[in-house]
CSV table of C-alpha atoms and ligand atoms in Angstrom, one decimal:
chain,number,residue,atom,x,y,z
Z,64,MET,CA,92.3,95.4,114.9
Z,65,THR,CA,90.3,92.8,113.0
Z,66,SER,CA,87.4,93.4,115.4
Z,67,GLU,CA,87.2,97.0,114.4
Z,68,ILE,CA,87.5,96.3,110.7
Z,69,LYS,CA,84.7,94.3,109.2
Z,70,GLU,CA,85.3,92.2,106.2
Z,71,ILE,CA,83.0,92.6,103.2
Z,72,LYS,CA,82.5,89.1,101.9
Z,73,LEU,CA,82.3,88.5,98.2
Z,74,LYS,CA,78.6,87.7,98.3
Z,75,ASP,CA,77.9,91.0,99.9
Z,76,LEU,CA,80.1,93.1,97.7
Z,77,ASP,CA,78.2,95.6,95.5
Z,78,THR,CA,81.1,97.0,93.5
Z,79,LYS,CA,79.3,100.2,92.4
Z,80,ALA,CA,78.1,101.0,95.9
Z,81,PHE,CA,81.6,100.2,97.3
Z,82,ILE,CA,83.3,102.5,94.9
Z,83,GLU,CA,80.8,105.3,95.6
Z,84,ARG,CA,81.3,105.0,99.3
Z,85,GLN,CA,85.1,104.9,99.1
Z,86,VAL,CA,85.2,107.9,96.7
Z,87,LYS,CA,83.0,109.9,99.0
Z,88,GLY,CA,85.0,108.8,102.1
Z,89,ILE,CA,88.3,109.8,100.5
Z,90,ARG,CA,87.0,113.2,99.4
Z,91,ALA,CA,85.5,113.9,102.9
Z,92,LYS,CA,88.8,113.1,104.6
Z,93,VAL,CA,91.2,114.9,102.2
Z,94,GLY,CA,88.9,118.0,101.6
Z,95,LYS,CA,91.1,120.5,99.8
Z,96,GLY,CA,94.3,118.9,100.9
Z,97,VAL,CA,96.9,116.8,98.9
Z,98,ALA,CA,97.3,113.1,99.1
Z,99,ILE,CA,100.0,110.8,97.9
Z,100,ASN,CA,100.3,107.1,97.0
Z,101,ALA,CA,102.8,104.7,95.6
Z,102,LEU,CA,101.7,102.6,92.7
Z,103,SER,CA,103.5,99.3,92.0
Z,104,GLY,CA,101.3,98.0,89.2
Z,105,GLY,CA,99.9,95.3,91.4
Z,106,VAL,CA,96.2,94.9,91.9
Z,107,ASP,CA,95.9,96.5,95.3
Z,108,SER,CA,97.8,99.7,94.6
Z,109,SER,CA,96.2,100.0,91.2
Z,110,VAL,CA,92.7,99.9,92.7
Z,111,VAL,CA,93.7,102.4,95.3
Z,112,THR,CA,95.1,104.7,92.7
Z,113,MET,CA,91.9,104.6,90.7
Z,114,LEU,CA,89.7,105.2,93.8
Z,115,GLY,CA,92.0,108.1,94.8
Z,116,HIS,CA,92.0,109.5,91.3
Z,117,ARG,CA,88.2,109.4,91.1
Z,118,ALA,CA,87.9,111.1,94.5
Z,119,LEU,CA,90.7,113.6,94.2
Z,120,GLY,CA,91.8,114.2,90.6
Z,121,LYS,CA,94.9,116.4,90.7
Z,122,GLN,CA,94.9,116.5,94.5
Z,123,LEU,CA,96.4,113.0,94.3
Z,124,ARG,CA,100.1,112.6,93.6
Z,125,THR,CA,100.8,109.0,92.4
Z,126,VAL,CA,104.5,107.9,92.2
Z,127,PHE,CA,105.9,104.7,90.7
Z,128,ILE,CA,109.3,103.9,92.2
Z,129,GLU,CA,111.5,102.2,89.7
Z,130,ASN,CA,113.7,100.0,91.9
Z,131,GLY,CA,115.5,98.2,89.1
Z,132,ILE,CA,114.2,94.8,90.0
Z,133,MET,CA,110.9,94.9,88.0
Z,134,ARG,CA,109.9,92.8,85.1
Z,135,GLU,CA,110.7,93.9,81.5
Z,136,GLY,CA,109.1,97.1,80.5
Z,137,GLU,CA,107.0,97.2,83.7
Z,138,PRO,CA,107.4,100.8,84.8
Z,139,GLN,CA,106.6,102.1,81.3
Z,140,ARG,CA,103.7,99.7,80.9
Z,141,VAL,CA,102.1,100.8,84.2
Z,142,VAL,CA,102.6,104.5,83.5
Z,143,LYS,CA,101.1,104.1,80.1
Z,144,ALA,CA,98.1,102.0,81.3
Z,145,PHE,CA,97.2,104.7,83.8
Z,146,LYS,CA,97.8,107.5,81.4
Z,147,ARG,CA,95.1,105.9,79.2
Z,148,LEU,CA,92.8,106.1,82.2
Z,149,GLY,CA,93.6,109.8,82.7
Z,150,VAL,CA,96.0,109.2,85.7
Z,151,GLU,CA,99.4,110.9,85.6
Z,152,VAL,CA,102.0,108.7,87.3
Z,153,GLU,CA,105.4,110.1,88.3
Z,154,LEU,CA,108.2,107.7,87.6
Z,155,ILE,CA,111.0,108.0,90.2
Z,156,ASP,CA,114.3,106.4,89.3
Z,157,ALA,CA,115.7,104.8,92.4
Z,158,LYS,CA,117.6,102.0,90.8
Z,159,ARG,CA,121.0,103.1,92.2
Z,160,GLU,CA,119.7,103.3,95.7
Z,161,PHE,CA,118.2,99.8,95.6
Z,162,PHE,CA,121.2,98.1,94.0
Z,163,SER,CA,123.6,99.8,96.4
Z,164,ALA,CA,121.5,98.5,99.4
Z,165,LEU,CA,121.6,95.0,97.9
Z,166,LYS,CA,125.3,95.0,97.2
Z,167,GLY,CA,127.1,92.1,98.7
Z,168,LEU,CA,123.9,90.6,100.3
Z,169,THR,CA,123.2,86.9,99.8
Z,170,ASP,CA,121.0,86.0,102.7
Z,171,PRO,CA,117.3,86.0,101.6
Z,172,GLU,CA,116.0,87.8,104.7
Z,173,GLU,CA,118.7,90.4,104.5
Z,174,LYS,CA,117.9,91.0,100.9
Z,175,ARG,CA,114.2,91.4,101.7
Z,176,GLU,CA,114.9,93.8,104.5
Z,177,ALA,CA,117.2,95.9,102.4
Z,178,ILE,CA,114.5,96.3,99.8
Z,179,THR,CA,111.8,97.1,102.4
Z,180,GLN,CA,114.1,99.7,104.1
Z,181,THR,CA,115.2,101.3,100.9
Z,182,PHE,CA,111.6,101.6,99.7
Z,183,TYR,CA,110.0,102.9,102.9
Z,184,LYS,CA,112.7,104.7,104.8
Z,185,ASP,CA,114.9,106.0,102.0
Z,186,VAL,CA,112.9,106.5,98.8
Z,187,PHE,CA,109.2,106.7,99.4
Z,188,GLY,CA,109.8,108.0,102.9
Z,189,ARG,CA,111.8,110.9,101.6
Z,190,ILE,CA,109.2,111.7,98.9
Z,191,VAL,CA,106.3,111.6,101.5
Z,192,ARG,CA,108.3,113.7,104.0
Z,193,GLU,CA,109.2,116.3,101.3
Z,194,SER,CA,105.8,116.5,99.8
Z,195,LYS,CA,103.1,118.7,101.1
Z,196,ALA,CA,100.8,115.7,101.3
Z,197,LYS,CA,99.0,115.2,104.6
Z,198,TYR,CA,97.3,112.1,103.5
Z,199,LEU,CA,98.7,108.8,102.4
Z,200,LEU,CA,96.6,106.4,100.4
Z,201,GLN,CA,97.6,102.8,101.0
Z,202,GLY,CA,96.4,99.5,99.6
Z,203,THR,CA,96.2,97.5,102.8
Z,204,ASN,CA,93.7,94.7,102.3
Z,205,PHE,CA,91.8,92.5,104.8
Z,206,THR,CA,94.3,89.6,104.6
Z,207,ASP,CA,97.1,92.0,105.4
Z,208,VAL,CA,95.3,93.1,108.5
Z,209,GLU,CA,94.7,89.5,109.6
Z,210,GLU,CA,98.3,88.6,109.0
Z,211,THR,CA,99.5,91.7,110.9
Z,212,VAL,CA,97.3,90.8,113.9
Z,213,ALA,CA,98.6,87.2,113.7
Z,214,GLY,CA,102.2,88.5,113.7
Z,215,ILE,CA,103.0,87.0,110.3
Z,216,LYS,CA,103.6,90.4,108.6
Z,217,ARG,CA,104.2,94.0,109.6
Z,218,GLN,CA,102.4,95.1,106.5
Z,219,HIS,CA,100.0,97.3,108.3
Z,220,ASN,CA,102.5,99.3,110.3
Z,221,ILE,CA,103.3,101.7,107.5
Z,222,LEU,CA,103.8,104.9,109.5
Z,223,ALA,CA,106.6,103.3,111.5
Z,224,GLN,CA,108.1,101.9,108.4
Z,225,LEU,CA,108.2,105.3,106.9
Z,226,GLY,CA,110.0,106.6,109.9
Z,227,ILE,CA,107.1,108.9,110.7
Z,228,ASP,CA,106.3,109.8,114.3
Z,229,THR,CA,102.6,110.2,114.3
Z,230,LYS,CA,102.8,112.3,117.4
Z,231,LYS,CA,105.2,114.8,115.9
Z,232,GLU,CA,103.6,114.7,112.5
Z,233,PHE,CA,100.2,115.5,114.0
Z,234,GLY,CA,97.5,115.6,111.4
Z,235,TYR,CA,99.0,113.0,109.1
Z,236,LEU,CA,96.4,110.5,108.0
Z,237,VAL,CA,96.6,107.1,106.3
Z,238,ILE,CA,93.6,106.2,104.2
Z,239,GLU,CA,93.1,102.5,103.4
Z,240,PRO,CA,90.2,102.3,101.0
Z,241,ILE,CA,90.3,98.5,100.4
Z,242,ILE,CA,90.9,97.4,103.9
Z,243,GLU,CA,87.6,95.5,104.1
Z,244,LEU,CA,88.2,93.4,101.0
Z,245,ARG,CA,90.2,90.3,100.2
Z,246,LYS,CA,92.0,89.9,96.9
Z,247,THR,CA,89.1,88.5,95.0
Z,248,GLY,CA,87.0,91.4,96.1
Z,249,VAL,CA,89.8,93.9,95.1
Z,250,ARG,CA,90.0,92.3,91.7
Z,251,LYS,CA,86.2,92.7,91.2
Z,252,VAL,CA,86.4,96.4,92.2
Z,253,GLY,CA,89.4,96.8,89.8
Z,254,LYS,CA,87.3,95.5,87.0
Z,255,ALA,CA,84.4,97.8,87.9
Z,256,LEU,CA,86.8,100.7,88.0
Z,257,GLY,CA,87.7,100.1,84.3
Z,258,LEU,CA,91.2,98.7,84.9
Z,259,LEU,CA,92.5,96.4,82.2
Z,260,ALA,CA,92.2,92.7,82.8
Z,261,GLU,CA,96.0,92.6,82.5
Z,262,ILE,CA,96.1,94.6,85.8
Z,263,TYR,CA,93.0,93.5,87.8
Z,264,ASP,CA,93.5,89.8,86.9
Z,265,ARG,CA,97.3,89.6,87.1
Z,266,PRO,CA,98.9,86.5,88.6
Z,267,PRO,CA,100.5,87.3,92.0
Z,268,PHE,CA,104.0,88.8,92.0
Z,269,PRO,CA,106.2,89.1,95.1
Z,270,GLY,CA,107.0,92.4,96.8
Z,271,PRO,CA,110.8,91.9,96.4
Z,272,ALA,CA,110.1,91.5,92.7
Z,273,LEU,CA,112.8,89.7,90.7
Z,274,ALA,CA,115.2,89.8,93.7
Z,275,ALA,CA,113.0,87.0,95.0
Z,276,ARG,CA,114.2,85.0,92.0
Z,277,VAL,CA,117.9,85.6,92.1
Z,278,ILE,CA,119.7,83.2,94.4
Z,279,GLY,CA,122.7,84.9,95.8
Z,280,GLU,CA,123.8,88.5,95.2
Z,281,VAL,CA,121.3,90.7,93.4
Z,282,THR,CA,123.3,92.8,90.9
Z,283,PRO,CA,122.0,94.7,87.8
Z,284,GLN,CA,123.6,92.0,85.6
Z,285,ARG,CA,122.0,89.1,87.4
Z,286,VAL,CA,118.6,90.8,87.5
Z,287,ALA,CA,118.9,91.4,83.7
Z,288,ILE,CA,119.4,87.6,83.2
Z,289,VAL,CA,116.4,86.6,85.3
Z,290,ARG,CA,114.3,89.4,83.7
Z,291,LYS,CA,115.0,88.1,80.2
Z,292,ALA,CA,114.2,84.5,81.3
Z,293,THR,CA,111.0,85.8,83.0
Z,294,ALA,CA,109.9,87.5,79.8
Z,295,ILE,CA,110.3,84.3,77.8
Z,296,VAL,CA,108.3,82.2,80.4
Z,297,ASP,CA,105.6,84.9,80.5
Z,298,GLU,CA,105.3,84.8,76.8
Z,299,GLU,CA,105.1,81.0,76.7
Z,300,LEU,CA,102.8,80.5,79.6
Z,301,LYS,CA,100.5,83.5,79.4
Z,302,GLY,CA,97.0,82.4,78.8
Z,303,THR,CA,97.4,79.1,80.7
Z,304,LYS,CA,95.3,78.6,83.7
Z,305,ALA,CA,98.3,78.2,86.1
Z,306,PHE,CA,98.2,80.2,89.3
Z,307,GLN,CA,101.7,81.6,88.9
Z,308,TRP,CA,105.0,80.8,87.0
Z,309,LEU,CA,108.5,82.0,87.4
Z,310,ALA,CA,112.1,81.7,86.4
Z,311,ILE,CA,114.9,81.6,89.0
Z,312,LEU,CA,118.6,82.3,88.5
Z,313,HIS,CA,120.8,79.9,90.5
Z,314,GLU,CA,124.0,80.8,92.2
Z,315,ASP,CA,125.9,77.6,91.2
Z,316,LYS,CA,127.2,77.2,87.7
Z,317,VAL,CA,127.4,74.0,85.7
Z,318,THR,CA,129.4,72.8,82.8
Z,319,GLY,CA,127.8,73.3,79.4
Z,320,LEU,CA,128.9,73.1,75.8
Z,321,ARG,CA,128.8,75.9,73.3
Z,322,GLY,CA,130.4,75.9,69.8
Z,323,ASN,CA,132.4,72.8,70.8
Z,324,LYS,CA,133.9,74.6,73.7
Z,325,ARG,CA,133.3,73.9,77.4
Z,326,ASP,CA,131.2,76.7,78.9
Z,327,PHE,CA,130.9,76.8,82.7
Z,328,GLY,CA,127.6,78.6,82.6
Z,329,LEU,CA,124.4,79.7,84.5
Z,330,GLN,CA,121.4,77.6,85.5
Z,331,VAL,CA,117.8,78.8,85.4
Z,332,GLU,CA,115.1,76.9,87.2
Z,333,LEU,CA,111.5,77.2,86.0
Z,334,ARG,CA,108.5,76.8,88.3
Z,335,CYS,CA,104.8,76.8,87.4
Z,336,TRP,CA,102.1,76.4,90.1
Z,337,ASN,CA,98.5,75.2,90.4
Z,338,SER,CA,97.0,76.8,93.5
Z,339,THR,CA,94.0,78.7,94.8
Z,340,ASP,CA,95.5,80.6,97.7
Z,341,ALA,CA,99.3,80.2,97.5
Z,342,VAL,CA,99.3,78.4,100.9
Z,343,THR,CA,99.6,75.1,99.2
Z,344,ALA,CA,100.5,74.5,95.6
Z,345,THR,CA,101.3,71.7,93.2
Z,346,PRO,CA,103.5,71.8,90.1
Z,347,THR,CA,101.6,72.2,86.8
Z,348,ARG,CA,101.8,69.4,84.3
Z,349,ILE,CA,103.3,71.4,81.5
Z,350,SER,CA,103.7,69.5,78.2
Z,351,PHE,CA,107.2,68.3,77.5
Z,352,GLU,CA,107.1,70.2,74.2
Z,353,LYS,CA,106.4,73.4,76.0
Z,354,LEU,CA,109.2,72.7,78.5
Z,355,THR,CA,111.8,72.0,75.9
Z,356,LYS,CA,110.7,75.1,73.9
Z,357,MET,CA,111.2,77.3,76.9
Z,358,ALA,CA,114.6,75.6,77.6
Z,359,ASP,CA,115.7,76.2,74.0
Z,360,ARG,CA,114.6,79.8,74.0
Z,361,ILE,CA,116.2,80.6,77.3
Z,362,THR,CA,119.6,79.0,76.4
Z,363,ASP,CA,119.5,80.7,72.9
Z,364,GLU,CA,118.2,84.1,74.0
Z,365,VAL,CA,119.6,84.7,77.5
Z,366,PRO,CA,123.4,85.1,77.5
Z,367,GLY,CA,125.4,82.8,79.7
Z,368,VAL,CA,122.6,80.2,80.5
Z,369,VAL,CA,123.6,76.6,79.7
Z,370,SER,CA,121.0,74.7,81.8
Z,371,VAL,CA,117.2,75.0,82.3
Z,372,THR,CA,115.4,72.8,84.8
Z,373,TYR,CA,111.7,72.5,85.9
Z,374,ASN,CA,110.8,72.1,89.5
Z,375,VAL,CA,108.3,69.3,90.3
Z,376,THR,CA,108.1,69.7,94.0
Z,377,LYS,CA,104.9,70.5,95.9
Z,378,LYS,CA,104.5,73.4,98.4
Z,379,PRO,CA,105.1,72.4,101.1
Z,380,PRO,CA,108.0,71.6,101.5
Z,381,SER,CA,108.9,74.0,98.6
Z,382,THR,CA,107.7,77.6,98.7
Z,383,ILE,CA,106.4,79.3,95.5
Z,384,GLU,CA,109.3,81.7,95.3
Z,385,ALA,CA,113.0,80.7,95.6
Z,386,VAL,CA,114.3,83.4,98.1
X,707,XMP,P1,105.9,81.8,99.0
X,707,XMP,O1,107.2,81.9,98.2
X,707,XMP,O2,106.0,82.2,100.4
X,707,XMP,O3,104.9,82.8,98.2
X,707,XMP,O4,105.3,80.4,98.8
X,707,XMP,C1,103.5,82.8,98.5
X,707,XMP,C2,102.9,83.8,97.5
X,707,XMP,O5,103.2,85.1,98.0
X,707,XMP,C3,103.7,85.9,96.9
X,707,XMP,N1,104.5,87.0,97.5
X,707,XMP,C4,105.7,86.9,98.1
X,707,XMP,N2,106.5,85.9,98.3
X,707,XMP,N3,108.0,87.4,99.4
X,707,XMP,C5,107.7,86.2,98.9
X,707,XMP,O6,108.5,85.3,99.1
X,707,XMP,C6,107.2,88.5,99.3
X,707,XMP,O7,107.5,89.6,99.7
X,707,XMP,C7,106.0,88.2,98.6
X,707,XMP,N4,105.0,89.0,98.2
X,707,XMP,C8,104.1,88.2,97.6
X,707,XMP,C9,104.4,84.9,96.1
X,707,XMP,O8,104.7,85.3,94.8
X,707,XMP,C10,103.4,83.8,96.1
X,707,XMP,O9,102.3,84.0,95.3
């Protein structure tokens, strides 16, 4: 597969020419048809949405699937950001489906699988199957292709993930406009497309979203806790040069003290990483004042939390996420 798809290296990337070529290519493929895509607010799907919109206008249907495990205000923020750019995004509330798939699961891989299956087979799969769209725009990038070929991810195999039999569904076409680019190239194209820096320059965020930061069962209540802690960490660390930062909700409780009473409460772990590629990473030397400020805010503002720790382990042996 990699031999068929040629990477466009950063030094060879002319964003204007790239955008023109992709817009023309999408238009030529879709013609008068209808295309669909799922926007997550991440860099890849945001760039694909803009390319698709430029090429197709109202012939493109863009959906944002609210899975209940996003960061605070994220669905509304993304819908609003795209509205400003003239792109209508349909918000699909699928929270119940995701939480019912996650119910009772504690194993990290089972949790990931439940999220993937619910997204592709149940929710997006259903929307695609029910729509009249004959074209699916997807944000596969060059690294995804490489990782698929190397057997690390199945990212590229979206038709099978959707439960679509290409033989039966003759005529169905997947369009992958950013397949020749790596992330840095995608970010450059995003900037050239007029996306806000808060979108094209966002720190990485995992596919399983906040579920990757809840150790143990992922319930609406436990996600709400990690979401609040995440919002505080985001506020406090935004603008630093760190590669990525996160808050994790632990499964084990510890003894704390509140109002002179013993409170067997929750633990939140903070991580903040220096890295260039996420393959290796080192903990950021955050000032002690900043660390204690985050601990104070989290124990004051997030109900039930009595302990906040900072992870000082390198990757490897740690990973960036907790689950
Ligand atoms: P890890 O935790 O493997 O993360 O060191 C490496 C980078 O990939 C991002 N990322 C994910 N991590 N599951 C993950 O565990 C995913 O589905 C996923 N998607 C992206 C992660 O945030 C980190 O930047």
